[in-house]
Coordinates of C-alpha atoms and ligand atoms in Angstrom, one line a residue:
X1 CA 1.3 -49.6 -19.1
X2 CA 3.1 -48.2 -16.4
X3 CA 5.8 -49.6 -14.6
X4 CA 4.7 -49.7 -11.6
X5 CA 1.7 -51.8 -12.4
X6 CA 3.6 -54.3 -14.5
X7 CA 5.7 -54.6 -11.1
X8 CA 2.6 -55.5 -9.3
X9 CA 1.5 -57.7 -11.5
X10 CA 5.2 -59.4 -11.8
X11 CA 5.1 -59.6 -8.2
X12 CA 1.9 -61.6 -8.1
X13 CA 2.6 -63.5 -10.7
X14 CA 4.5 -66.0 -8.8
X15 CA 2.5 -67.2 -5.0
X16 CA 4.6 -66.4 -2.0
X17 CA 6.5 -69.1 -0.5
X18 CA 3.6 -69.5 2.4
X19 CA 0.5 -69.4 0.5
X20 CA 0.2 -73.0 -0.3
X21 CA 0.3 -73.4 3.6
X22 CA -2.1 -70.3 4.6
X23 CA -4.1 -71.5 2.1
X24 CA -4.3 -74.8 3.8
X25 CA -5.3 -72.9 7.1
X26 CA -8.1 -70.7 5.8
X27 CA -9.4 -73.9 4.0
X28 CA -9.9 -75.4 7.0
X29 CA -10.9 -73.0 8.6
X30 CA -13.8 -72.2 6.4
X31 CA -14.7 -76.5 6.6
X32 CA -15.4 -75.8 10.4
X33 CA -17.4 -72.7 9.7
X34 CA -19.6 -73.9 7.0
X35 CA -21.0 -76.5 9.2
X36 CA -22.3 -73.9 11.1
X37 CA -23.3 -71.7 8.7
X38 CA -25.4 -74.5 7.8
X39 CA -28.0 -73.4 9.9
X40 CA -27.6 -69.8 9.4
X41 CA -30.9 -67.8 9.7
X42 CA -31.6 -65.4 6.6
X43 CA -31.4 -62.6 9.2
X44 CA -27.5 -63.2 9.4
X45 CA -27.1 -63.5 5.9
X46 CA -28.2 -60.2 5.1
X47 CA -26.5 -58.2 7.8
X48 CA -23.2 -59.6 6.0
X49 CA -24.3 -58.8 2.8
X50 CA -25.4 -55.4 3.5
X51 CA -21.8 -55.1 5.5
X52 CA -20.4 -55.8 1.9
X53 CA -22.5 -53.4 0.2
X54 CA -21.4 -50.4 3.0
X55 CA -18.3 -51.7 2.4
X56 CA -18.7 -50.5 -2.0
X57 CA -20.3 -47.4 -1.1
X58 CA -17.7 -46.4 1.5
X59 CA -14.8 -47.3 -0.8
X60 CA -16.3 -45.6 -4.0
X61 CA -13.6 -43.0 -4.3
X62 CA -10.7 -45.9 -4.2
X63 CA -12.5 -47.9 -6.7
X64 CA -12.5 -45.5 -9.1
X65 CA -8.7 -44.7 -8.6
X66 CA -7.8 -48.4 -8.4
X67 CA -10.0 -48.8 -11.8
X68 CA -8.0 -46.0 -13.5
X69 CA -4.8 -47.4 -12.1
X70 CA -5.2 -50.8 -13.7
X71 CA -6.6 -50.0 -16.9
X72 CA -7.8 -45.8 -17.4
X73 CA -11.3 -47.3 -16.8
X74 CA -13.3 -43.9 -17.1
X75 CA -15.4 -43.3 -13.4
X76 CA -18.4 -43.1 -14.8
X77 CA -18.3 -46.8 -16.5
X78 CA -17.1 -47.8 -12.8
X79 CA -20.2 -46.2 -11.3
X80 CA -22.0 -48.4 -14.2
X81 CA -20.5 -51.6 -14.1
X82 CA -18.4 -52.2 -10.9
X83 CA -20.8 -50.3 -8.4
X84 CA -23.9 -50.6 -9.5
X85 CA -24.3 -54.0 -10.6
X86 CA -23.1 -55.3 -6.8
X87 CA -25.2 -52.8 -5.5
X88 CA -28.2 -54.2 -7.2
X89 CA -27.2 -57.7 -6.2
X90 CA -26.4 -57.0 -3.1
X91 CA -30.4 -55.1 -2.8
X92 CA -32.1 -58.0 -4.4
X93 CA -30.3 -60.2 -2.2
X94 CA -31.5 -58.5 0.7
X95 CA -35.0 -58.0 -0.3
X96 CA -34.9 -62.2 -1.2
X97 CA -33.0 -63.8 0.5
X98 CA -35.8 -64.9 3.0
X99 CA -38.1 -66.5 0.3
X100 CA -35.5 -68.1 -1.5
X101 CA -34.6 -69.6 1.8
X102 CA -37.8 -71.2 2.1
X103 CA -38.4 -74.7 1.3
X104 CA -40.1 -75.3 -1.6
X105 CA -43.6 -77.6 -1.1
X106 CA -44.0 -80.2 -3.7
X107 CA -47.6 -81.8 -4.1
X108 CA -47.8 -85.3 -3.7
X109 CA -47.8 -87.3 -6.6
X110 CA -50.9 -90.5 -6.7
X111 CA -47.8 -93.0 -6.2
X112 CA -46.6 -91.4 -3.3
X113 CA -50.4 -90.9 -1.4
X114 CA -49.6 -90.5 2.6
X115 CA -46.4 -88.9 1.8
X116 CA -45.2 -84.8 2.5
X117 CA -42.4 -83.6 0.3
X118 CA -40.4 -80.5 -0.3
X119 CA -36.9 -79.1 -1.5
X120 CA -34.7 -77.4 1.4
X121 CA -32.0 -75.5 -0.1
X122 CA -29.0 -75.9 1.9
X123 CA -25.8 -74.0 1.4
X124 CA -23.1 -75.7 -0.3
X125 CA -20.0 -75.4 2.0
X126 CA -17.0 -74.4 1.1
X127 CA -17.0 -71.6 -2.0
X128 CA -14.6 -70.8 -4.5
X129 CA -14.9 -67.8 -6.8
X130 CA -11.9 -67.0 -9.5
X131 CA -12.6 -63.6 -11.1
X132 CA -11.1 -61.8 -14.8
X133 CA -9.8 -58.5 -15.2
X134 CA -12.2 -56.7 -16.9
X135 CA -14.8 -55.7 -14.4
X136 CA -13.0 -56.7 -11.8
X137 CA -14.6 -55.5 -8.9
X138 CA -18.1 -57.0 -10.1
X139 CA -17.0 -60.5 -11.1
X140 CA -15.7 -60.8 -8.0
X141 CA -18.5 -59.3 -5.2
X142 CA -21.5 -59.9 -7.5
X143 CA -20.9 -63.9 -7.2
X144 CA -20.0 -63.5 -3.5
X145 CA -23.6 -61.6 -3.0
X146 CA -25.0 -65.3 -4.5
X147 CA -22.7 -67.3 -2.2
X148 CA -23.3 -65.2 1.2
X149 CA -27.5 -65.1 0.5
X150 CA -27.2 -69.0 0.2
X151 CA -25.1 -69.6 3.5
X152 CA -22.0 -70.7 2.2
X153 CA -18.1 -69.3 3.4
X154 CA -16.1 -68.4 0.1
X155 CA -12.5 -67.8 -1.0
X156 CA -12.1 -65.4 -3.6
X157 CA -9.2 -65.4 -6.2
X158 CA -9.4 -61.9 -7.9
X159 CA -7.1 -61.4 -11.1
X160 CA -3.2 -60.4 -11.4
X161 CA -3.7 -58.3 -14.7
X162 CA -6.2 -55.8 -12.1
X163 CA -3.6 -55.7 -9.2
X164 CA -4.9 -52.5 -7.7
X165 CA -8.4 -53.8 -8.0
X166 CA -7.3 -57.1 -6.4
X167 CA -5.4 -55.6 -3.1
X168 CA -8.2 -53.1 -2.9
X169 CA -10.9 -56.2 -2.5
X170 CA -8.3 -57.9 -0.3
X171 CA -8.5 -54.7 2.3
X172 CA -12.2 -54.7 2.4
X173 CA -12.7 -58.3 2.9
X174 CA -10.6 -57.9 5.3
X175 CA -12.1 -55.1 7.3
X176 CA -15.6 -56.6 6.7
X177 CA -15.4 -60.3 7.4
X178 CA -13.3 -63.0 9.4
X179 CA -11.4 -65.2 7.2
X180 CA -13.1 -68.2 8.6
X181 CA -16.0 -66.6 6.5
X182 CA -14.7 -64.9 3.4
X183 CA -11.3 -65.0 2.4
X184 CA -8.6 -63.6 -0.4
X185 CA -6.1 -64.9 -1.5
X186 CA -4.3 -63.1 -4.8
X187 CA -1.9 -64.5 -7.9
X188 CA -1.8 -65.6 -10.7
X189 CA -2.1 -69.2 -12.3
X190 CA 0.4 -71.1 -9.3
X191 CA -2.4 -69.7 -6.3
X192 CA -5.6 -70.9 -8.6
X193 CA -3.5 -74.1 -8.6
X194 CA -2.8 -74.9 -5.0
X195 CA -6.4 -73.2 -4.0
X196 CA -7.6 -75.7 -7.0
X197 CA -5.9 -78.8 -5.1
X198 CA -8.6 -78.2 -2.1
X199 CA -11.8 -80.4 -2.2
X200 CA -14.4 -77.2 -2.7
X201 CA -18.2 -77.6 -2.3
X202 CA -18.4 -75.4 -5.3
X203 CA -16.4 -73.4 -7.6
X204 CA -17.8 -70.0 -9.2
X205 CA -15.4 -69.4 -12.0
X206 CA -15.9 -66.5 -14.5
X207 CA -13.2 -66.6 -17.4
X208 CA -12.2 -67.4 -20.8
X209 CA -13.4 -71.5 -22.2
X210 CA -9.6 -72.6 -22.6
X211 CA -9.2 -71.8 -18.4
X212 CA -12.9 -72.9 -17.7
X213 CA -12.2 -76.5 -19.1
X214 CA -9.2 -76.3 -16.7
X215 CA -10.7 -75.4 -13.6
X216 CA -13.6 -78.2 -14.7
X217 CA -10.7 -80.8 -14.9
X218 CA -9.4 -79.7 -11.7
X219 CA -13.1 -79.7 -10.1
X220 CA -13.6 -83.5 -11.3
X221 CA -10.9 -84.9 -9.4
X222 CA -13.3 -83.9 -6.4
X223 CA -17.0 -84.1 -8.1
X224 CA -17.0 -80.5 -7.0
X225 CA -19.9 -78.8 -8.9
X226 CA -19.0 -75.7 -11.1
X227 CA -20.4 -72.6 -12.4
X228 CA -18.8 -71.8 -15.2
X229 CA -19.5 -67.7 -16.5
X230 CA -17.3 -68.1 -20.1
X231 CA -16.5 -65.9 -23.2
X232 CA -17.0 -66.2 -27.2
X233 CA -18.0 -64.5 -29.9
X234 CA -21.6 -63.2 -29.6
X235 CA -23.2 -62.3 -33.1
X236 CA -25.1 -59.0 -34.2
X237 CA -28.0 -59.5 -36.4
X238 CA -28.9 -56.1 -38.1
X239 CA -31.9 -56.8 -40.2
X240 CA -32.7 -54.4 -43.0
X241 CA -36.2 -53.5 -41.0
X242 CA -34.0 -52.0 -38.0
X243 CA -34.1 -48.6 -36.8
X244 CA -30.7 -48.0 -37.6
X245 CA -29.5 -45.4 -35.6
X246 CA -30.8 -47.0 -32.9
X247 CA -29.0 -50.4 -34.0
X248 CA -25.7 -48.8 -34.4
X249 CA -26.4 -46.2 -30.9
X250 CA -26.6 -49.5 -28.9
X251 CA -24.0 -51.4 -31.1
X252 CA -21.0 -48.7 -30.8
X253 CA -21.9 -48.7 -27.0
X254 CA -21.6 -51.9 -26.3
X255 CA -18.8 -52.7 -28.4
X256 CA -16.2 -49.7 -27.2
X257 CA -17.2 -49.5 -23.6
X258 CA -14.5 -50.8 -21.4
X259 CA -12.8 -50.9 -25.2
X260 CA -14.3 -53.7 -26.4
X261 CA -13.4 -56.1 -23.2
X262 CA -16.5 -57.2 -22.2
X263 CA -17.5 -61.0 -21.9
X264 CA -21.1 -60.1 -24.3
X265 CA -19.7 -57.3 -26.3
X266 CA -20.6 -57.6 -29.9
X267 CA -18.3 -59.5 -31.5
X268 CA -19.3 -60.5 -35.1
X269 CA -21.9 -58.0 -36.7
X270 CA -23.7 -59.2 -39.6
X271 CA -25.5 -56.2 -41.5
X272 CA -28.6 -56.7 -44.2
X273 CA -26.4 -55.7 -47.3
X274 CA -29.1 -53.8 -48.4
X275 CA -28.6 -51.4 -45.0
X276 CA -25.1 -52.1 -44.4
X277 CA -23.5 -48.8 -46.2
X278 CA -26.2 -46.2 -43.7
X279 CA -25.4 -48.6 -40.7
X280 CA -21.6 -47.9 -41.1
X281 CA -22.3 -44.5 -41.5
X282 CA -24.4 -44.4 -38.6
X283 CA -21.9 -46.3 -36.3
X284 CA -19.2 -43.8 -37.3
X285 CA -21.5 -41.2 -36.3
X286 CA -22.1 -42.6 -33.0
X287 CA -18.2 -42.6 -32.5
X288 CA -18.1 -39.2 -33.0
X289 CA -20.6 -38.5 -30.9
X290 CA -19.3 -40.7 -27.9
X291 CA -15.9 -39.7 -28.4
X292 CA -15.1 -37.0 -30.7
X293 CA -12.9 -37.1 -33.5
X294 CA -10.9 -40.8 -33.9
X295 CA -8.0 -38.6 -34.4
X296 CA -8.3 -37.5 -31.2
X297 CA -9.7 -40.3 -29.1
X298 CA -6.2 -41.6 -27.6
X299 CA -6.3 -38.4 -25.1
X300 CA -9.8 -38.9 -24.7
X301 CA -10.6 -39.7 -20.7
X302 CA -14.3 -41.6 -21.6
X303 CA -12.4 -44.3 -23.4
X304 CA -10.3 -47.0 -21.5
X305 CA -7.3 -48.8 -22.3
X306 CA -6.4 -52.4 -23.7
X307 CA -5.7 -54.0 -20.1
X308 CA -1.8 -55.1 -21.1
X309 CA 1.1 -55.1 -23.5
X310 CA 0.0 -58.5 -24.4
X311 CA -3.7 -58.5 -24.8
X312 CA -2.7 -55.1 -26.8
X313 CA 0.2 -57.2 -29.1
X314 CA -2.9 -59.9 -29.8
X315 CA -5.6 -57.6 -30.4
X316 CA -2.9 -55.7 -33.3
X317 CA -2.2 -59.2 -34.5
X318 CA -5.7 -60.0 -35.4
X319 CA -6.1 -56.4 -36.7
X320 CA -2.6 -56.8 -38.9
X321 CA -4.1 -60.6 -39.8
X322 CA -7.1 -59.6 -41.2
X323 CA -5.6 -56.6 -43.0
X324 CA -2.7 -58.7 -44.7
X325 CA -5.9 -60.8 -46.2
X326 CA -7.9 -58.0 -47.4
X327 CA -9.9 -57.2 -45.0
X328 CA -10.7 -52.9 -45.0
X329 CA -10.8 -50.6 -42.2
X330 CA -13.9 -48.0 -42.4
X331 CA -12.8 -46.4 -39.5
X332 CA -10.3 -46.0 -36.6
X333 CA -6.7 -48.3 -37.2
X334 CA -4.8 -45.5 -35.3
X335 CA -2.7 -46.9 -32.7
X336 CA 0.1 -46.1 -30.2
X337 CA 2.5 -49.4 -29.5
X338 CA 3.6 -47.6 -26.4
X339 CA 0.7 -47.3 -24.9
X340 CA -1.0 -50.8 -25.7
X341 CA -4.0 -48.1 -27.5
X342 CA -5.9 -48.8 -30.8
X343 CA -8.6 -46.7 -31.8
X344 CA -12.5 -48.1 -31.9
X345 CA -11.6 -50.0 -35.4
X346 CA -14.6 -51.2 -38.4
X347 CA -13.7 -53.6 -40.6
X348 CA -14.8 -55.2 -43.6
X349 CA -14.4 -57.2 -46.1
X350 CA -12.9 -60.5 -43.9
X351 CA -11.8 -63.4 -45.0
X352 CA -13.8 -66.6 -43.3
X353 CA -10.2 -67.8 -42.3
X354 CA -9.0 -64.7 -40.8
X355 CA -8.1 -65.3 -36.7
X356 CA -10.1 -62.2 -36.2
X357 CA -13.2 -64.3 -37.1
X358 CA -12.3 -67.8 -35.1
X359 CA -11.6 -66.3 -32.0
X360 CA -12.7 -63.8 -29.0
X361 CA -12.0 -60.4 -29.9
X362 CA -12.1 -59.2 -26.5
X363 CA -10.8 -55.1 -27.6
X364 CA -11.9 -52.4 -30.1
X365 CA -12.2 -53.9 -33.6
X366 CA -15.3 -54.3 -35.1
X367 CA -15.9 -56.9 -37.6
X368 CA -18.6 -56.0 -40.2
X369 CA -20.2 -58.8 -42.9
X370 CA -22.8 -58.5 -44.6
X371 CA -26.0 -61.2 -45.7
X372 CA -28.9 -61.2 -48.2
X373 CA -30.7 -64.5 -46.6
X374 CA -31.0 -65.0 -43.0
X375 CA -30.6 -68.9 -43.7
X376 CA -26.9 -68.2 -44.0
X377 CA -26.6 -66.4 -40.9
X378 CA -28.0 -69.0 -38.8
X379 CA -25.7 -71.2 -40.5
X380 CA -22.6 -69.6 -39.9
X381 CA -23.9 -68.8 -36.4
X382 CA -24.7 -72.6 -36.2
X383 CA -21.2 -73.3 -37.1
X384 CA -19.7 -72.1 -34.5
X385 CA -19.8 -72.4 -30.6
X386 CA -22.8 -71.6 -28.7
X387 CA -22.3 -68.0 -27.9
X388 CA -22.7 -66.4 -24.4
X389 CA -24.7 -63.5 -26.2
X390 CA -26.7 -63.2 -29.4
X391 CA -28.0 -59.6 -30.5
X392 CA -30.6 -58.7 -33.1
X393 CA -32.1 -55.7 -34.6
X394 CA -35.2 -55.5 -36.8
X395 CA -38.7 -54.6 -36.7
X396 CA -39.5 -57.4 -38.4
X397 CA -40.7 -60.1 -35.7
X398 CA -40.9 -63.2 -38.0
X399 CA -37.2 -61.9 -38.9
X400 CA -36.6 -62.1 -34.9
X401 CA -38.5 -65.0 -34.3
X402 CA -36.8 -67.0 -37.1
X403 CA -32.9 -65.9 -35.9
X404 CA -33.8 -67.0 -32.1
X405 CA -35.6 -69.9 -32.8
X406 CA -33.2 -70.9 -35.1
X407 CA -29.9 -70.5 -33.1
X408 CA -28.8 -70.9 -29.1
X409 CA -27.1 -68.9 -26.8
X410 CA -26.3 -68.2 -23.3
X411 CA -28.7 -64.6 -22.7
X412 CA -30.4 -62.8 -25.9
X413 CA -31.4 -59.0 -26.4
X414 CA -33.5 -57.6 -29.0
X415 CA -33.2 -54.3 -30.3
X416 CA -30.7 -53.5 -28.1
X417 CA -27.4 -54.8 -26.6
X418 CA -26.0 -55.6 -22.4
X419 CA -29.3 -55.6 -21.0
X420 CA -30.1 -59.5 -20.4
X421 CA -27.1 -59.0 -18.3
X422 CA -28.6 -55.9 -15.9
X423 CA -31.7 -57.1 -16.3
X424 CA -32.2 -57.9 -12.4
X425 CA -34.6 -60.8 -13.1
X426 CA -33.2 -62.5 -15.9
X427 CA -31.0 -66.0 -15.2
X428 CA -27.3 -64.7 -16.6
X429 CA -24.9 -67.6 -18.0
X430 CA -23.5 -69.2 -20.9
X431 CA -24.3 -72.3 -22.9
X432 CA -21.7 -75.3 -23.2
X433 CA -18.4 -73.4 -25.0
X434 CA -19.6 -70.4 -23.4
X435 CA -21.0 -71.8 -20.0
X436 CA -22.5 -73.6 -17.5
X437 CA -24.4 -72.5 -14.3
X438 CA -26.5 -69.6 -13.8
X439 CA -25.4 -66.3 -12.2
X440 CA -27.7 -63.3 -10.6
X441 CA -30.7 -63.1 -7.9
X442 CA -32.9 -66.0 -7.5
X443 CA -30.3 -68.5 -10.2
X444 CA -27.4 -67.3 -8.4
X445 CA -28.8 -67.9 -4.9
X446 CA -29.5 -71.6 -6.7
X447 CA -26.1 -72.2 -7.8
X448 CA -24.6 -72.2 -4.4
X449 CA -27.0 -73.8 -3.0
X450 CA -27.9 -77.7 -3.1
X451 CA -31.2 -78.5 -3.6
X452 CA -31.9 -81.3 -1.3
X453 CA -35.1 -83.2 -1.8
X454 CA -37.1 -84.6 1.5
X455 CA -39.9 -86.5 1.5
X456 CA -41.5 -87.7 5.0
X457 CA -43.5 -90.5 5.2
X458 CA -46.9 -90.4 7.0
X459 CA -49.5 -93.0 5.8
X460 CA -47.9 -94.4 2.9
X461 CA -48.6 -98.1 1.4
X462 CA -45.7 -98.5 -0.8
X463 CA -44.8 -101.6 1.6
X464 CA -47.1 -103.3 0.3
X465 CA -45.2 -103.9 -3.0
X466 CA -42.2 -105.0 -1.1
X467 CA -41.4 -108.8 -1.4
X468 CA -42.1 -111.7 -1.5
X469 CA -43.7 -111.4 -4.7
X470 CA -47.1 -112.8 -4.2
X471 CA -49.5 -112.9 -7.2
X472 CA -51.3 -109.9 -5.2
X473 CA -47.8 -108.4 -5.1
X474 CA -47.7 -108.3 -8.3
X475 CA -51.2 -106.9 -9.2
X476 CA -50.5 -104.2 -7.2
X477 CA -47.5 -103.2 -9.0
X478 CA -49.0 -103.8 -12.3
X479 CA -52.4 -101.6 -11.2
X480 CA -49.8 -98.7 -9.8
X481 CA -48.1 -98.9 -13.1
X482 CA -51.5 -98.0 -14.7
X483 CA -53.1 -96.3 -12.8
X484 CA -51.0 -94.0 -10.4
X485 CA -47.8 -93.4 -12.2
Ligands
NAD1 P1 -8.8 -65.9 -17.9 O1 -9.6 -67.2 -18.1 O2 -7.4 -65.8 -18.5 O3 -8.5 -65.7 -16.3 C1 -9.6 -65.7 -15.4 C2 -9.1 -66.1 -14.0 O4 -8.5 -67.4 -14.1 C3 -8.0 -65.2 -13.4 O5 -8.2 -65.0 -12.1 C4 -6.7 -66.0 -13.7 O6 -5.7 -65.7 -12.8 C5 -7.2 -67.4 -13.6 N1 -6.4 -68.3 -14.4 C6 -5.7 -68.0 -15.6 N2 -5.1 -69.1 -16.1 C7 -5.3 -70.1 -15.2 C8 -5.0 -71.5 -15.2 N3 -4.2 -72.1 -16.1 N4 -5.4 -72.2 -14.1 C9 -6.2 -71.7 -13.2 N5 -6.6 -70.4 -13.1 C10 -6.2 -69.6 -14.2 O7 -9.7 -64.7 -18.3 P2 -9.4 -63.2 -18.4 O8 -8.5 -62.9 -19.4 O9 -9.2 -62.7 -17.0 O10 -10.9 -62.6 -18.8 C11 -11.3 -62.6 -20.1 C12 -12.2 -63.8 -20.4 O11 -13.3 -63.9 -19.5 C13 -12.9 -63.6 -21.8 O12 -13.0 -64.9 -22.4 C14 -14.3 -63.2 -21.4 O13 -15.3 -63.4 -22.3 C15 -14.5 -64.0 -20.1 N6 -15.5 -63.3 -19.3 C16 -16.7 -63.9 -19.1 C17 -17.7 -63.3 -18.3 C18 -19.1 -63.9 -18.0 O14 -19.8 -63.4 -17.2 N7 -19.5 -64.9 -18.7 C19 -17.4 -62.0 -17.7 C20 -16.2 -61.5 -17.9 C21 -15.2 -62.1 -18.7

C-alpha cells in the first residue's frame, strides 16, 4: 500500500475539528428541504438523477484512476461493477420513477363498503447512506439513485479505506447538487458517529453485521427505519449432476474478482465427493485461463489487490490458521507481505473449527469440502447465519429444489453465481445476520419511501356500530363479524 494513500486514509481517520458543526448545518438544512421535496413532481426527480448519471459518465476516466489508486482495481471490473450498475439504476429509475410514484388503489374490502382507499408513497425525509470499500463508487450512488427517485435529500458517508474514491464522489456531488439536497461528508468511524447522533428519516447502510447492529442501535434511539445491505458466508453447492466447467468458470469468477472482496462472493464451496477431484481441476484451469500462471499473477494487471495492510494481515491469518490445523492448499499460497498480495488460494481438508470457516472471508482463499448426502449440507448450512447469498450447481432439479427449499438466504442463483445481484428486476438484500431492507429498482424506490395508507370516507355505515351498545348494536357487530369480515 502506498504511502501516500495510508496518509489519506490517516488523515480521515480522525473528523476535522468543524464537522460535528457543519454537520449540524447541512442537517438542517436538508430538514427544510425535505418538506418541500415532499411534493416534488417525478419530473424533478429524474432531471437530478439523470444529472448524477452525466455526472458517472463524465468522470469515467477519474473513476478508473481513483479505483486503481485505492486498491489496483483493474478498469475493466470498474466499467462492470462501479459504472455500470449506477448506470442501470440510474436508467431504471428514470424509466420508473413515474409509476412507482403513483398511488397504489386498494379495492374496498365488504367491511369497509362506501369507503375509497389507496397507498401514497411519500418520501421519507432526511436520508442517510454509509457505504464500504469494496465497490465503492456503487454502494454509494446506486442507493442514492433509490433515495433521489423516492423524493428524499440524503447525506452520504463514503468509506476511509477508498479515500480517492471518497474525495472523487465528494467533487461530483458537489458540482451536481446543492447541499441542501445531497451532501458528503467523509471519515472514518468518529463522522458516522456525530452524523449517527442526527434524528434521520432513514438510514441506508451497506457493511459488515458487527457495524450493521451498530448503526441499528444508533438508529433506535430515534425509531429511524434502516436498510441494512450486510455480509457473511454464502455457500456453493456443486452437485455431482453439474456441468462442471461451467460450475467452476462461474465459481473462480466470482470468487477472485475484486480478489475475493465482494459482499456475495463464494465463500464456503461444498463439492459432491464423487466430482470434487475434476472440479478442482477444473477451477485451476479457469485460473489459468483468467490469469495466467499463479506464479505469475502478482504482476498481473486483471487482478486487484487486498484493500489494506490489515485486511491483508487477517486474510494470511485465516490462511496460516487453517494451515497449522491441516488444512491443504491445491493451489495458489504465494504471497508478498509487502504488498498486502496473496495469490487466488484452494484449500482443503479444514477443520470445522478453523476461523477460516466461522467467519467472512472477504479475499482470495477458497475453502473446498466435500459431501455424499445433501442432508448434511443443509445442516451445516442450517447451522449457521442466514447467508446474504446461496449458490448451487446441478442438473438435478429435485437436487436444486431440495437445497433451496431446505435452507434461506438473502438472493439465490442457480447454475451460476453474481447475477441475482445485476439482475435489474430482482429485490437485492440480506436476511437477518446478513440483512434487512431491500435494495435496487422498484424495492429500493420502497425503502425510502413510506407507504402511507389513506382511506376516504364516502358513504360508509361503520357509525352505526359506535355506542351505546344497543341490542341492535350488537347484532350488527356480531352479523359484520360473519358475514363481512
Ligand atoms: P464496515 O462495516 O467496516 O464499514 C462500512 C462503513 O461503516 C464504512 O463507511 C465505515 O466507515 C463505517 N463504520 C465502520 N465502523 C463503524 C462504527 N463503529 N460505527 C459507525 N460506522 C462505522 O464494512 P467494510 O469493511 O467497509 O465492507 C465489508 C463488509 O461489507 C463485508 O462484511 C461485506 O460483506 C459487506 N458488504 C455488503 C454488501 C451488500 O450489498 N450486502 C456490499 C458490500 C459489502
Amino acid at each position: 500500500m502506498s504511502t501516500a494513500v495510508q496518509d489519506i486514509r490517516d488523515r480521515f481517520a480522525q473528523a476535522p475539528d468543524n464537522q460535528a458543526t457543519e454537520i449540524e448545518r447541512v442537517f438542517a438544512l436538508q430538514q427544510k428541504r425535505a418538506l418541500t421535496l415532499r411534493t416534488s413532481t417525478a419530473a424533478e426527480r429524474i432531471a437530478k438523477i439523470k444529472r448524477l448519471k452525466q455526472a458517472l459518465l463524465d468522470r469515467t476516466e477519474e473513476i478508473h484512476e481513483a479505483c486503481y489508486k485505492d486498491f489496483r482495481k483493474p478498469p475493466a471490473e470498474v466499467d462492470m461493477t462501479e459504472i455500470m450498475p449506477v448506470v442501470m439504476e440510474a436508467n431504471d429509475a428514470i424509466r420508473h420513477t413515474k409509476r412507482w410514484m403513483k398511488p397504489m388503489k386498494v379495492p374496498t374490502t365488504l367491511a369497509m363498503l362506501g369507503t375509497k382507499a389507496h397507498v401514497r408513497y411519500e418520501p421519507k425525509g432526511v436520508s442517510l447512506i454509509v457505504s464500504p470499500w469494496n465497490y465503492p463508487v456503487n454502494l454509494t450512488f446506486s442507493p442514492l439513485v433509490s433515495a433521489l427517485a423516492a423524493g428524499n435529500t440524503a447525506i452520504l458517508k463514503p468509506s476511509e479505506m477508498t479515500p480517492h474514491c471518497s474525495q472523487l464522489m465528494e467533487d461530483m456531488v458537489r458540482e451536481v447538487f446543492d447541499e441542501s439536497e445531497i451532501a458528503v461528508f467523509q471519515g472514518a468511524v468518529e463522522t458516522s458517529q456525530n452524523l449517527l447522533d442526527k434524528p434521520f428519516d432513514h438510514i441506508f447502510f451497506t457493511g459488515s453485521p458487527a457495524v450493521g447492529k451498530i448503526i441499528m442501535g444508533a438508529a433506535a434511539k430515534h425509531l429511524t427505519s434502516v436498510t441494512l445491505e450486510l455480509g457473511g458466508k454464502s455457500p456453493v453447492i456443486v452437485d455431482k449432476s453439474a456441468d462442471l466447467d461451467k460450475a467452476a468458470r462461474a465459481v473462480a469468477w466470482g470468487k477472485f474478482f475484486n480478489n475475493g472482496q465482494t459482499c456475495i462472493a463464494p465463500d464456503l464451496t461444498y463439492v459432491h465427493a464423487d466430482v470434487k477431484d475434476e472440479f478442482v481441476e477444473a477451477i485451476k484451469q479457469r485460473l489459468e485461463t483468467m490469469y495466467g500462471s499463479l506464479e505469475s499473477i502478482e504482476s498481473n494487471a486483471d487482478y486487484a489487490r487486498i484493500v489494506n495492510n490489515k485486511h491483508y494481515k487477517r486474510i494470511k491469518h485465516l490462511l496460516d490458521d487453517a494451515q497449522s490445523r491441516g488444512a491443504k492448499v491445491l493451489a495458489g499460497g504465494q504471497h508478498d507481505d509487502a504488498q498486502d498480495f496473496l495469490a487466488p488460494t484452494l484449500l482443503t481438508d479444514i477443520e470445522p473449527d478453523a476461523e477460516i470457516m466461522q467467519e467472512e472471508i472477504f479475499g482470495p482463499l477458497m475453502p473446498i469440502m466435500t459431501f455424499k448426502d445433501t442432508r448434511e449440507v443443509i445442516d451445516d448450512i442450517n447451522s449457521r447465519p442466514k447467508p446474504l447469498a446461496l449458490y448451487v450447481f446441478g442438473k438435478d432439479n429435485a437436487f436444486v429444489d431440495r437445497v433451496i427449499g431446505g435452507t434461506s438466504a438473502g438472493g439465490t442463483a442457480i447454475n451460476t453465481v453474481m447475477m441475482q445481484y445485476l439482475h435489474g428486476n430482482l429485490p437485492f438484500g440480506g436476511v437477518n445476520n446478513s440483512g434487512i431492507g431491500m435494495a435496487h429498482g422498484h424495492w429500493g424506490f420502497k425503502s425510502f419511501s413510506h407507504e402511507r395508507g389513506i382511506v376516504r370516507d364516502r358513504f360508509s355505515s361503520t357509525h352505526l356500530m359506535h355506542p351505546p351498545y344497543t341490542p341492535f348494536t350488537r347484532k350488527l357487530i356480531n352479523w359484520t363479524i360473519k358475514y363481512f369480515v
